[in-house]
Coordinates of C-alpha atoms in Angstrom, one line a residue:
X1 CA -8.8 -8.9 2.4
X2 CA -8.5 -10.3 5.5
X3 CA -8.4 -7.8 8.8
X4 CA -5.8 -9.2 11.8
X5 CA -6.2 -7.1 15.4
X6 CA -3.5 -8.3 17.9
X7 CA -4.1 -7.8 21.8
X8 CA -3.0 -8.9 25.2
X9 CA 0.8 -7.7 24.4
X10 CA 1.8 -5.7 27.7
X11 CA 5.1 -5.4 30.3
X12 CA 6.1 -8.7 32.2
X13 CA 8.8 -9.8 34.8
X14 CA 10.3 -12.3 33.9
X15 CA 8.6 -15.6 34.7
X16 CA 5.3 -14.6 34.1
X17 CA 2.6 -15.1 32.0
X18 CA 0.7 -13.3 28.6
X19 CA -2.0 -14.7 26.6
X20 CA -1.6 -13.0 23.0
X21 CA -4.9 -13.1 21.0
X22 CA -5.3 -12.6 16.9
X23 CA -9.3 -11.8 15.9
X24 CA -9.9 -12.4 12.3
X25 CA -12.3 -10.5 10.3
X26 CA -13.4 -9.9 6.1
X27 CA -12.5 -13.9 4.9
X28 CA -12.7 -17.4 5.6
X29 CA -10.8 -18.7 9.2
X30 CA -11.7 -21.5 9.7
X31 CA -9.9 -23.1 6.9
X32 CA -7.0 -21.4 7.3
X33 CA -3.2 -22.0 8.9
X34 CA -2.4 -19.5 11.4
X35 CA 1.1 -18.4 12.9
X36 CA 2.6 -16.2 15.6
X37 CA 6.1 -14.2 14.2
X38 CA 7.9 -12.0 16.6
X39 CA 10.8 -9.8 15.9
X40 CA 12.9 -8.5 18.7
X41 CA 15.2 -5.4 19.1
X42 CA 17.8 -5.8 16.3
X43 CA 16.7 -9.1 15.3
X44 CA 15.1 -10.5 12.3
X45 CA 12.0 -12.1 12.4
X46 CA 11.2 -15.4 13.5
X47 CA 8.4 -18.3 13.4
X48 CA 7.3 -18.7 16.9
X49 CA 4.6 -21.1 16.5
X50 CA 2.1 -22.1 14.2
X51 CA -1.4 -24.3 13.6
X52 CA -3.0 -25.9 11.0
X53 CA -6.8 -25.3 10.5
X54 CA -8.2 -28.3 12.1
X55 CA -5.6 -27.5 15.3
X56 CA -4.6 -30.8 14.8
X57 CA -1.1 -30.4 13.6
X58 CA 1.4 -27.6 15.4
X59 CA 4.7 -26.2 15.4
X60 CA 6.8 -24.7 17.6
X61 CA 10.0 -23.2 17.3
X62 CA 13.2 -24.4 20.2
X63 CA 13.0 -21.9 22.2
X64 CA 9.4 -21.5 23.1
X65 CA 8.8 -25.1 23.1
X66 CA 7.3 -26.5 27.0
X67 CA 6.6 -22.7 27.5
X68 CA 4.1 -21.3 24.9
X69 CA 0.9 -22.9 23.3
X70 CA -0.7 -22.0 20.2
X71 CA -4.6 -22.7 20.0
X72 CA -7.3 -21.1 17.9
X73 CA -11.0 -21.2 18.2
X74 CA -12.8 -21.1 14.5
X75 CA -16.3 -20.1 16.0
X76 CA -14.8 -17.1 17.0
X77 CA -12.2 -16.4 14.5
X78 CA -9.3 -15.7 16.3
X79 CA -5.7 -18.0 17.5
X80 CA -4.2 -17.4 20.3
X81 CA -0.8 -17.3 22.2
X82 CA -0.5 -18.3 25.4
X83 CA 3.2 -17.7 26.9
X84 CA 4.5 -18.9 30.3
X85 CA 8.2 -18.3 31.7
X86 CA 8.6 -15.9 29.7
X87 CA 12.3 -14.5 29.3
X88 CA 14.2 -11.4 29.1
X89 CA 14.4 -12.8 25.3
X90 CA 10.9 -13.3 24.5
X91 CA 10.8 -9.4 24.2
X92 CA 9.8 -8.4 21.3
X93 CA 7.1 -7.7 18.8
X94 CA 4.0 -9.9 18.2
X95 CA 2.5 -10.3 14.9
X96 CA -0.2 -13.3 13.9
X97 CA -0.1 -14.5 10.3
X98 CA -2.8 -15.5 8.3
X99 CA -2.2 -18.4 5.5
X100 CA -3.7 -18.6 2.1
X101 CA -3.3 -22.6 2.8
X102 CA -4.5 -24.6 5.5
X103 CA -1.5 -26.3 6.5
X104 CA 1.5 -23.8 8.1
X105 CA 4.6 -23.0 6.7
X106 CA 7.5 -21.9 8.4
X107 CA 8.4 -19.0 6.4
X108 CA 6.9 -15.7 6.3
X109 CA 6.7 -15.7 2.7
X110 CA 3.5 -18.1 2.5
X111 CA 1.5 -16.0 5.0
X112 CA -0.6 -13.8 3.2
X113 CA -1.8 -11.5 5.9
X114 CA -0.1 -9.6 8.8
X115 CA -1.7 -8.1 12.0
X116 CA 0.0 -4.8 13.3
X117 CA 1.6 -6.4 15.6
X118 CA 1.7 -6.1 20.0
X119 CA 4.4 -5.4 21.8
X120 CA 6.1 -7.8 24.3
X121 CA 8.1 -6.5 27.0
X122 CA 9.5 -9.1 29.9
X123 CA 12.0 -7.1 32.6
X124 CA 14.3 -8.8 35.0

């Protein structure tokens, strides 16, 4: 079993600035892909970036490309989200992604474990 805890999810104008973090606990990380999903308000989920376990290799999905960066830090078991300009359509919920491989997917289905997920809020 593998324990995900979310944090740093919180109310933001527009513009602004969150850092997301994932802590890790009951497996292996280091060797591991990680990914950030979000699903907004009558939306279905979506990949919104992702990193292999060496950090080497990363994905990012259109829309949060040039404003959000994926990083992890395997000493300390947790990946990270950092988002700048955000946008009234960044709202939405948070969830990290733990992969049984250690090269990321983009679909959910190959992520074996979900955090609980932090809400994202960006007003005008």
């Amino acid at each position: 079993q593998v324990q995900l805890v979310e944090s740093g999810g919180g109310l933001v104008q527009a513009g602004g600035s969150l850092r997301l973090s994932c802590a890790a606990s009951g497996r292996t990380f280091s060797t591991h892909a990680m990914a950030w999903f979000r699903q907004g308000p009558g939306k279905e989920r979506e990949i919104v970036a992702a990193i292999n376990w060496n950090s080497i290799v990363r994905y990012y999905a259109d829309s949060v490309k040039g404003r959000f960066t994926i990083s992890r830090d395997n000493a300390k078991n947790t990946v990270f989200l950092q988002m700048h300009s955000l946008k009234l359509e960044d709202t939405a919920v948070y969830y990290c992604a733990y992969s049984g491989k250690g090269y990321y997917s983009m679909s959910g289905n190959e992520y074996d474990y979900w955090g609980q997920g932090t809400q994202v809020t960006v007003s005008s």
